[in-house]
PDB file of C-alpha atoms (C1' of nucleotides) in Angstrom:
ATOM      1  CA  MET A  29      12.081  16.931   0.573  1.00 86.00           C
ATOM      2  CA  PHE A  30       9.025  14.656   0.498  1.00 92.00           C
ATOM      3  CA  LYS A  31       6.360  14.790   3.196  1.00 93.00           C
ATOM      4  CA  GLU A  32       4.875  11.684   4.787  1.00 92.00           C
ATOM      5  CA  LEU A  33       1.656  10.477   3.241  1.00 93.00           C
ATOM      6  CA  ASP A  34      -0.839   9.461   5.963  1.00 93.00           C
ATOM      7  CA  PRO A  35      -1.183   5.717   5.251  1.00 93.00           C
ATOM      8  CA  LEU A  36      -4.821   5.781   6.293  1.00 94.00           C
ATOM      9  CA  LEU A  37      -5.601   8.135   3.435  1.00 94.00           C
ATOM     10  CA  HIS A  38      -3.101   6.840   0.940  1.00 94.00           C
ATOM     11  CA  SER A  39      -5.427   4.076  -0.171  1.00 94.00           C
ATOM     12  CA  GLN A  40      -7.637   4.353  -3.239  1.00 93.00           C
ATOM     13  CA  LEU A  41     -10.881   3.329  -1.611  1.00 94.00           C
ATOM     14  CA  ARG A  42     -10.421   5.212   1.634  1.00 94.00           C
ATOM     15  CA  LEU A  43      -9.383   8.298  -0.268  1.00 95.00           C
ATOM     16  CA  GLY A  44     -12.528   8.036  -2.380  1.00 95.00           C
ATOM     17  CA  ILE A  45     -14.701   7.668   0.656  1.00 95.00           C
ATOM     18  CA  MET A  46     -13.122  10.695   2.270  1.00 96.00           C
ATOM     19  CA  SER A  47     -13.352  12.695  -0.923  1.00 96.00           C
ATOM     20  CA  LEU A  48     -17.062  11.975  -1.191  1.00 95.00           C
ATOM     21  CA  LEU A  49     -17.788  12.751   2.437  1.00 96.00           C
ATOM     22  CA  LEU A  50     -15.913  16.001   2.313  1.00 96.00           C
ATOM     23  CA  GLY A  51     -18.478  17.360  -0.114  1.00 92.00           C
ATOM     24  CA  LEU A  52     -21.562  15.990   1.633  1.00 95.00           C
ATOM     25  CA  ASP A  53     -23.276  16.396   4.935  1.00 94.00           C
ATOM     26  CA  SER A  54     -23.492  12.663   5.153  1.00 95.00           C
ATOM     27  CA  ALA A  55     -23.690   9.570   2.957  1.00 96.00           C
ATOM     28  CA  ASP A  56     -25.033   6.086   3.537  1.00 95.00           C
ATOM     29  CA  PHE A  57     -23.352   2.734   2.870  1.00 95.00           C
ATOM     30  CA  THR A  58     -25.129   2.003  -0.356  1.00 94.00           C
ATOM     31  CA  PHE A  59     -24.388   5.391  -1.757  1.00 95.00           C
ATOM     32  CA  LEU A  60     -20.718   5.103  -0.929  1.00 95.00           C
ATOM     33  CA  LYS A  61     -20.602   1.574  -2.393  1.00 94.00           C
ATOM     34  CA  GLU A  62     -22.074   2.791  -5.696  1.00 94.00           C
ATOM     35  CA  LYS A  63     -19.975   5.912  -6.007  1.00 94.00           C
ATOM     36  CA  THR A  64     -16.729   4.232  -5.122  1.00 93.00           C
ATOM     37  CA  ASP A  65     -17.649   1.083  -7.081  1.00 92.00           C
ATOM     38  CA  SER A  66     -16.423  -1.099  -4.288  1.00 93.00           C
ATOM     39  CA  THR A  67     -17.618  -4.387  -2.798  1.00 92.00           C
ATOM     40  CA  ALA A  68     -19.585  -4.291   0.366  1.00 92.00           C
ATOM     41  CA  GLY A  69     -16.895  -6.242   2.216  1.00 93.00           C
ATOM     42  CA  ASN A  70     -14.069  -3.966   1.324  1.00 93.00           C
ATOM     43  CA  LEU A  71     -16.184  -0.886   2.014  1.00 94.00           C
ATOM     44  CA  SER A  72     -17.160  -2.228   5.455  1.00 94.00           C
ATOM     45  CA  VAL A  73     -13.557  -2.818   6.363  1.00 94.00           C
ATOM     46  CA  GLN A  74     -12.328   0.567   5.147  1.00 93.00           C
ATOM     47  CA  LEU A  75     -15.170   2.452   6.868  1.00 95.00           C
ATOM     48  CA  ASP A  76     -14.197   0.736  10.130  1.00 95.00           C
ATOM     49  CA  LYS A  77     -10.593   1.882   9.728  1.00 94.00           C
ATOM     50  CA  LEU A  78     -11.571   5.461   9.026  1.00 94.00           C
ATOM     51  CA  SER A  79     -13.973   5.336  11.902  1.00 94.00           C
ATOM     52  CA  GLU A  80     -11.405   3.888  14.325  1.00 93.00           C
ATOM     53  CA  ALA A  81      -9.013   6.691  13.299  1.00 93.00           C
ATOM     54  CA  GLY A  82     -11.703   9.242  14.155  1.00 94.00           C
ATOM     55  CA  TYR A  83     -11.710  10.487  10.573  1.00 95.00           C
ATOM     56  CA  ILE A  84     -15.448   9.699  10.047  1.00 96.00           C
ATOM     57  CA  LEU A  85     -18.441   9.034  12.236  1.00 96.00           C
ATOM     58  CA  VAL A  86     -20.513   5.936  11.459  1.00 95.00           C
ATOM     59  CA  GLU A  87     -24.049   5.730  12.717  1.00 94.00           C
ATOM     60  CA  LYS A  88     -26.144   2.564  12.367  1.00 93.00           C
ATOM     61  CA  SER A  89     -29.847   2.885  12.345  1.00 92.00           C
ATOM     62  CA  PHE A  90     -32.840   1.631  10.288  1.00 91.00           C
ATOM     63  CA  LYS A  91     -34.602   3.022   7.291  1.00 88.00           C
ATOM     64  CA  GLY A  92     -37.983   1.361   7.776  1.00 86.00           C
ATOM     65  CA  LYS A  93     -36.952  -2.184   8.392  1.00 85.00           C
ATOM     66  CA  LYS A  94     -33.617  -2.163   6.640  1.00 86.00           C
ATOM     67  CA  PRO A  95     -30.353  -1.364   8.300  1.00 90.00           C
ATOM     68  CA  LEU A  96     -28.957   2.003   7.385  1.00 94.00           C
ATOM     69  CA  THR A  97     -25.344   2.931   7.904  1.00 95.00           C
ATOM     70  CA  THR A  98     -24.732   6.611   7.698  1.00 96.00           C
ATOM     71  CA  CYS A  99     -21.295   8.202   7.572  1.00 96.00           C
ATOM     72  CA  ARG A 100     -20.043  11.686   7.974  1.00 96.00           C
ATOM     73  CA  ILE A 101     -16.582  13.188   8.032  1.00 97.00           C
ATOM     74  CA  THR A 102     -15.216  14.657  11.304  1.00 96.00           C
ATOM     75  CA  LYS A 103     -13.184  17.810  11.882  1.00 97.00           C
ATOM     76  CA  LYS A 104     -10.214  15.534  12.415  1.00 96.00           C
ATOM     77  CA  GLY A 105     -10.941  13.827   9.124  1.00 96.00           C
ATOM     78  CA  ILE A 106     -11.127  17.103   7.250  1.00 97.00           C
ATOM     79  CA  ARG A 107      -7.829  18.243   8.712  1.00 96.00           C
ATOM     80  CA  ALA A 108      -6.212  14.870   7.827  1.00 96.00           C
ATOM     81  CA  PHE A 109      -7.460  15.104   4.276  1.00 96.00           C
ATOM     82  CA  GLU A 110      -6.147  18.602   3.932  1.00 96.00           C
ATOM     83  CA  ASP A 111      -2.788  17.588   5.302  1.00 95.00           C
ATOM     84  CA  TYR A 112      -2.694  14.631   2.952  1.00 95.00           C
ATOM     85  CA  VAL A 113      -3.420  16.733  -0.143  1.00 95.00           C
ATOM     86  CA  ASN A 114      -0.820  19.155   1.037  1.00 94.00           C
ATOM     87  CA  SER A 115       1.801  16.446   1.459  1.00 94.00           C
ATOM     88  CA  LEU A 116       0.929  15.012  -1.931  1.00 94.00           C
ATOM     89  CA  LYS A 117       1.928  18.266  -3.507  1.00 93.00           C
ATOM     90  CA  SER A 118       5.511  17.665  -2.526  1.00 94.00           C
ATOM     91  CA  TYR A 119       5.445  14.654  -4.928  1.00 94.00           C
ATOM     92  CA  ILE A 120       3.433  15.942  -7.811  1.00 90.00           C
ATOM     93  CA  LYS A 121       5.060  19.327  -7.950  1.00 78.00           C
TER      94      LYS A 121
ATOM     95  CA  MET B   4     -16.611   9.193 -10.777  1.00 85.00           C
ATOM     96  CA  PHE B   5     -13.171   8.273  -9.420  1.00 91.00           C
ATOM     97  CA  LYS B   6     -10.385   7.237 -11.787  1.00 93.00           C
ATOM     98  CA  GLU B   7      -8.181   4.200 -11.093  1.00 92.00           C
ATOM     99  CA  LEU B   8      -4.883   4.940  -9.377  1.00 93.00           C
ATOM    100  CA  ASP B   9      -1.990   2.999 -10.966  1.00 94.00           C
ATOM    101  CA  PRO B  10      -1.012   0.812  -8.039  1.00 93.00           C
ATOM    102  CA  LEU B  11       2.598   0.960  -9.182  1.00 94.00           C
ATOM    103  CA  LEU B  12       2.721   4.677  -8.583  1.00 95.00           C
ATOM    104  CA  HIS B  13       0.326   4.752  -5.590  1.00 94.00           C
ATOM    105  CA  SER B  14       3.143   4.023  -3.228  1.00 94.00           C
ATOM    106  CA  GLN B  15       4.938   6.588  -1.242  1.00 93.00           C
ATOM    107  CA  LEU B  16       8.479   5.516  -2.106  1.00 94.00           C
ATOM    108  CA  ARG B  17       7.850   4.632  -5.740  1.00 95.00           C
ATOM    109  CA  LEU B  18       6.032   7.954  -6.209  1.00 95.00           C
ATOM    110  CA  GLY B  19       8.993   9.766  -4.666  1.00 95.00           C
ATOM    111  CA  ILE B  20      11.435   8.039  -6.951  1.00 95.00           C
ATOM    112  CA  MET B  21       9.397   8.908 -10.034  1.00 96.00           C
ATOM    113  CA  SER B  22       8.953  12.462  -8.810  1.00 96.00           C
ATOM    114  CA  LEU B  23      12.719  12.837  -8.527  1.00 96.00           C
ATOM    115  CA  LEU B  24      13.510  11.183 -11.865  1.00 96.00           C
ATOM    116  CA  LEU B  25      10.955  13.314 -13.628  1.00 96.00           C
ATOM    117  CA  GLY B  26      12.989  16.394 -12.938  1.00 93.00           C
ATOM    118  CA  LEU B  27      16.441  14.948 -13.664  1.00 95.00           C
ATOM    119  CA  ASP B  28      18.284  13.420 -16.547  1.00 94.00           C
ATOM    120  CA  SER B  29      19.336  10.568 -14.317  1.00 95.00           C
ATOM    121  CA  ALA B  30      20.051   9.794 -10.682  1.00 96.00           C
ATOM    122  CA  ASP B  31      22.072   7.171  -8.964  1.00 96.00           C
ATOM    123  CA  PHE B  32      21.083   4.792  -6.162  1.00 96.00           C
ATOM    124  CA  THR B  33      22.745   6.743  -3.400  1.00 95.00           C
ATOM    125  CA  PHE B  34      21.225   9.980  -4.456  1.00 95.00           C
ATOM    126  CA  LEU B  35      17.728   8.464  -4.570  1.00 95.00           C
ATOM    127  CA  LYS B  36      18.293   6.786  -1.204  1.00 94.00           C
ATOM    128  CA  GLU B  37      19.163  10.095   0.398  1.00 94.00           C
ATOM    129  CA  LYS B  38      16.455  12.155  -1.179  1.00 94.00           C
ATOM    130  CA  THR B  39      13.693   9.644  -0.502  1.00 94.00           C
ATOM    131  CA  ASP B  40      15.130   8.839   2.945  1.00 92.00           C
ATOM    132  CA  SER B  41      14.591   5.150   2.297  1.00 93.00           C
ATOM    133  CA  THR B  42      16.555   2.092   3.248  1.00 93.00           C
ATOM    134  CA  ALA B  43      18.738   0.498   0.575  1.00 92.00           C
ATOM    135  CA  GLY B  44      16.670  -2.713   0.696  1.00 94.00           C
ATOM    136  CA  ASN B  45      13.376  -1.021   0.143  1.00 94.00           C
ATOM    137  CA  LEU B  46      14.840   1.199  -2.553  1.00 94.00           C
ATOM    138  CA  SER B  47      16.314  -1.790  -4.381  1.00 95.00           C
ATOM    139  CA  VAL B  48      13.015  -3.621  -4.433  1.00 95.00           C
ATOM    140  CA  GLN B  49      11.030  -0.626  -5.590  1.00 94.00           C
ATOM    141  CA  LEU B  50      13.493   0.259  -8.342  1.00 95.00           C
ATOM    142  CA  ASP B  51      13.112  -3.310  -9.619  1.00 95.00           C
ATOM    143  CA  LYS B  52       9.352  -2.968  -9.778  1.00 94.00           C
ATOM    144  CA  LEU B  53       9.559   0.298 -11.617  1.00 95.00           C
ATOM    145  CA  SER B  54      12.099  -1.141 -13.901  1.00 95.00           C
ATOM    146  CA  GLU B  55      10.087  -4.242 -14.627  1.00 94.00           C
ATOM    147  CA  ALA B  56       7.078  -2.062 -15.441  1.00 93.00           C
ATOM    148  CA  GLY B  57       9.238  -0.179 -17.912  1.00 95.00           C
ATOM    149  CA  TYR B  58       8.740   3.061 -16.038  1.00 95.00           C
ATOM    150  CA  ILE B  59      12.414   3.497 -15.446  1.00 96.00           C
ATOM    151  CA  LEU B  60      15.697   2.290 -16.885  1.00 96.00           C
ATOM    152  CA  VAL B  61      18.317   0.943 -14.527  1.00 96.00           C
ATOM    153  CA  GLU B  62      21.918   0.730 -15.589  1.00 95.00           C
ATOM    154  CA  LYS B  63      24.579  -0.957 -13.460  1.00 94.00           C
ATOM    155  CA  SER B  64      28.180   0.068 -13.938  1.00 93.00           C
ATOM    156  CA  PHE B  65      31.136   1.128 -11.856  1.00 90.00           C
ATOM    157  CA  LYS B  66      32.404   4.474 -10.667  1.00 87.00           C
ATOM    158  CA  GLY B  67      36.072   3.716 -10.145  1.00 85.00           C
ATOM    159  CA  LYS B  68      35.882   0.524  -8.161  1.00 84.00           C
ATOM    160  CA  LYS B  69      32.453   0.957  -6.615  1.00 85.00           C
ATOM    161  CA  PRO B  70      29.258  -0.254  -8.183  1.00 90.00           C
ATOM    162  CA  LEU B  71      27.112   2.498  -9.584  1.00 94.00           C
ATOM    163  CA  THR B  72      23.398   2.114 -10.246  1.00 95.00           C
ATOM    164  CA  THR B  73      22.017   4.784 -12.489  1.00 96.00           C
ATOM    165  CA  CYS B  74      18.314   5.324 -13.078  1.00 97.00           C
ATOM    166  CA  ARG B  75      16.395   7.373 -15.539  1.00 97.00           C
ATOM    167  CA  ILE B  76      12.688   7.692 -16.261  1.00 97.00           C
ATOM    168  CA  THR B  77      11.311   6.413 -19.569  1.00 97.00           C
ATOM    169  CA  LYS B  78       8.653   7.850 -21.872  1.00 97.00           C
ATOM    170  CA  LYS B  79       6.268   5.260 -20.567  1.00 97.00           C
ATOM    171  CA  GLY B  80       7.109   6.321 -17.078  1.00 96.00           C
ATOM    172  CA  ILE B  81       6.479   9.943 -17.751  1.00 97.00           C
ATOM    173  CA  ARG B  82       3.104   9.079 -19.314  1.00 96.00           C
ATOM    174  CA  ALA B  83       2.142   6.878 -16.351  1.00 96.00           C
ATOM    175  CA  PHE B  84       3.095   9.629 -13.900  1.00 97.00           C
ATOM    176  CA  GLU B  85       1.040  12.181 -15.760  1.00 96.00           C
ATOM    177  CA  ASP B  86      -1.930   9.808 -15.839  1.00 96.00           C
ATOM    178  CA  TYR B  87      -1.548   9.122 -12.179  1.00 95.00           C
ATOM    179  CA  VAL B  88      -1.522  12.830 -11.272  1.00 95.00           C
ATOM    180  CA  ASN B  89      -4.508  13.356 -13.499  1.00 94.00           C
ATOM    181  CA  SER B  90      -6.416  10.504 -11.866  1.00 94.00           C
ATOM    182  CA  LEU B  91      -5.516  11.857  -8.435  1.00 94.00           C
ATOM    183  CA  LYS B  92      -7.296  15.010  -9.255  1.00 93.00           C
ATOM    184  CA  SER B  93     -10.586  13.189  -9.336  1.00 94.00           C
ATOM    185  CA  TYR B  94     -10.085  12.543  -5.594  1.00 94.00           C
ATOM    186  CA  ILE B  95      -8.593  15.753  -4.359  1.00 90.00           C
ATOM    187  CA  LYS B  96     -10.871  17.975  -6.440  1.00 78.00           C
TER     188      LYS B  96
ATOM    189  C1'  DA C  16     -42.550 -22.710   3.312  1.00 91.99           C
ATOM    190  C1'  DT C  17     -38.884 -21.557   0.765  1.00 91.99           C
ATOM    191  C1'  DA C  18     -36.367 -18.818  -2.238  1.00 91.99           C
ATOM    192  C1'  DT C  19     -34.444 -14.479  -3.087  1.00 91.99           C
ATOM    193  C1'  DC C  20     -32.825  -9.921  -2.033  1.00 91.99           C
ATOM    194  C1'  DA C  21     -30.753  -6.103   0.784  1.00 91.99           C
ATOM    195  C1'  DA C  22     -27.370  -4.467   3.682  1.00 91.99           C
ATOM    196  C1'  DG C  23     -23.933  -5.605   5.862  1.00 91.99           C
ATOM    197  C1'  DT C  24     -20.003  -8.287   8.684  1.00 91.99           C
ATOM    198  C1'  DT C  25     -16.418 -11.714   9.208  1.00 91.99           C
ATOM    199  C1'  DT C  26     -12.867 -14.611   7.604  1.00 91.99           C
ATOM    200  C1'  DA C  27      -9.336 -16.076   4.363  1.00 91.99           C
ATOM    201  C1'  DT C  28      -5.992 -15.092   0.841  1.00 91.99           C
ATOM    202  C1'  DA C  29      -2.953 -12.915  -1.964  1.00 91.99           C
ATOM    203  C1'  DA C  30      -0.177  -8.807  -2.756  1.00 91.99           C
ATOM    204  C1'  DC C  31       2.665  -5.146  -0.758  1.00 91.99           C
ATOM    205  C1'  DA C  32       5.852  -2.392   1.850  1.00 91.99           C
ATOM    206  C1'  DT C  33       9.356  -2.486   4.802  1.00 91.99           C
ATOM    207  C1'  DA C  34      13.034  -3.936   7.726  1.00 91.99           C
ATOM    208  C1'  DA C  35      16.493  -7.118   8.774  1.00 91.99           C
ATOM    209  C1'  DA C  36      19.965  -9.916   7.368  1.00 91.99           C
ATOM    210  C1'  DC C  37      23.251 -10.944   4.099  1.00 91.99           C
ATOM    211  C1'  DT C  38      26.930 -10.358   0.099  1.00 91.99           C
ATOM    212  C1'  DA C  39      30.938  -8.627  -2.021  1.00 91.99           C
ATOM    213  C1'  DA C  40      34.280  -5.567  -2.586  1.00 91.99           C
ATOM    214  C1'  DT C  41      37.018  -1.647  -0.682  1.00 91.99           C
ATOM    215  C1'  DT C  42      39.114   1.359   2.350  1.00 91.99           C
ATOM    216  C1'  DT C  43      40.953   2.438   6.968  1.00 91.99           C
ATOM    217  C1'  DA C  44      43.075   1.426  11.245  1.00 91.99           C
ATOM    218  C1'  DT C  45      46.319  -1.724  14.126  1.00 91.99           C
TER     219       DT C  45
ATOM    220  C1'  DA D  13      49.212  -8.344   7.062  1.00 91.99           C
ATOM    221  C1'  DT D  14      44.905  -8.671   9.238  1.00 91.99           C
ATOM    222  C1'  DA D  15      40.901  -7.125  11.289  1.00 91.99           C
ATOM    223  C1'  DA D  16      37.197  -3.683  11.430  1.00 91.99           C
ATOM    224  C1'  DA D  17      34.342  -0.670   9.232  1.00 91.99           C
ATOM    225  C1'  DT D  18      32.283   1.348   5.010  1.00 91.99           C
ATOM    226  C1'  DT D  19      29.948   1.370   0.536  1.00 91.99           C
ATOM    227  C1'  DA D  20      26.678  -0.192  -2.528  1.00 91.99           C
ATOM    228  C1'  DG D  21      23.809  -2.798  -2.983  1.00 91.99           C
ATOM    229  C1'  DT D  22      20.525  -7.711  -3.002  1.00 91.99           C
ATOM    230  C1'  DT D  23      17.774 -11.298  -0.834  1.00 91.99           C
ATOM    231  C1'  DT D  24      14.758 -13.046   2.477  1.00 91.99           C
ATOM    232  C1'  DA D  25      11.454 -12.679   6.234  1.00 91.99           C
ATOM    233  C1'  DT D  26       7.689 -10.418   8.405  1.00 91.99           C
ATOM    234  C1'  DG D  27       3.938  -7.737   9.283  1.00 91.99           C
ATOM    235  C1'  DT D  28       0.144  -4.923   6.884  1.00 91.99           C
ATOM    236  C1'  DT D  29      -3.204  -4.183   3.444  1.00 91.99           C
ATOM    237  C1'  DA D  30      -6.554  -4.677   0.133  1.00 91.99           C
ATOM    238  C1'  DT D  31      -9.715  -7.566  -1.624  1.00 91.99           C
ATOM    239  C1'  DA D  32     -12.735 -11.358  -2.400  1.00 91.99           C
ATOM    240  C1'  DA D  33     -15.417 -15.019  -0.740  1.00 91.99           C
ATOM    241  C1'  DA D  34     -18.326 -16.770   2.481  1.00 91.99           C
ATOM    242  C1'  DC D  35     -21.522 -15.967   5.913  1.00 91.99           C
ATOM    243  C1'  DT D  36     -25.509 -13.559   8.707  1.00 91.99           C
ATOM    244  C1'  DT D  37     -29.812 -11.530   9.509  1.00 91.99           C
ATOM    245  C1'  DG D  38     -34.024  -9.908   8.537  1.00 91.99           C
ATOM    246  C1'  DA D  39     -37.490  -8.668   4.789  1.00 91.99           C
ATOM    247  C1'  DT D  40     -40.143  -9.527   0.864  1.00 91.99           C
ATOM    248  C1'  DA D  41     -41.968 -12.072  -2.874  1.00 91.99           C
ATOM    249  C1'  DT D  42     -43.774 -16.770  -4.897  1.00 91.99           C
TER     250       DT D  42
END
DNA sequence: ATATCAAGTTTATAACATAAACTAATTTAT
DNA sequence: ATAAATTAGTTTATGTTATAAACTTGATAT
């Protein structure tokens, strides 16, 4: 009847992050923070979760002297997102 | 960029309940429990929340000697569901 | 030198989802 | 008749989550 909704993706902020990353080669912390209109703390936590699940890759470097956190979606993340959207369809017709 | 996702509907079980009720005149507790494959406790709690929000109407009566809880979606619930689906689209393209 | 800002991280708190335990009445078996 | 099991739920407890608040670290401006 209804398919399971991956709890890692069934979260407004994490879904937004994944949605953004899906359409980009990569995105940095500040960009994601602005686009998702989230607080830095919340974003940090949710990026960790996505990263631990292997859905995204997080790379920490420096832009000049400022820290720069760059994220990109993984193959696994893309598959998970697609599965999620597919499962959603069982709910929304 | 991304639209807010009504937290009342952004829940697997509540979304399932609403999805079912949207296509039916009404449905009773047992039917919803089976179709959503949920426990009675969880279903009871989530029906209360939807009811308190005015998204559904819950009517308690008896079928013979057994209690019968009948649910139906309200206008407000239909609108909320439609809004939710619409907002979702900002995430899943 | 100190105050402020940028880019985060860590910790604390409040809300949520879920399961487990319980209630009340009914039917079935002994 | 009484005990056991079933039905149809509700209430309470517990573990997760999301989020905000507080903190860190280094850089820049005053």
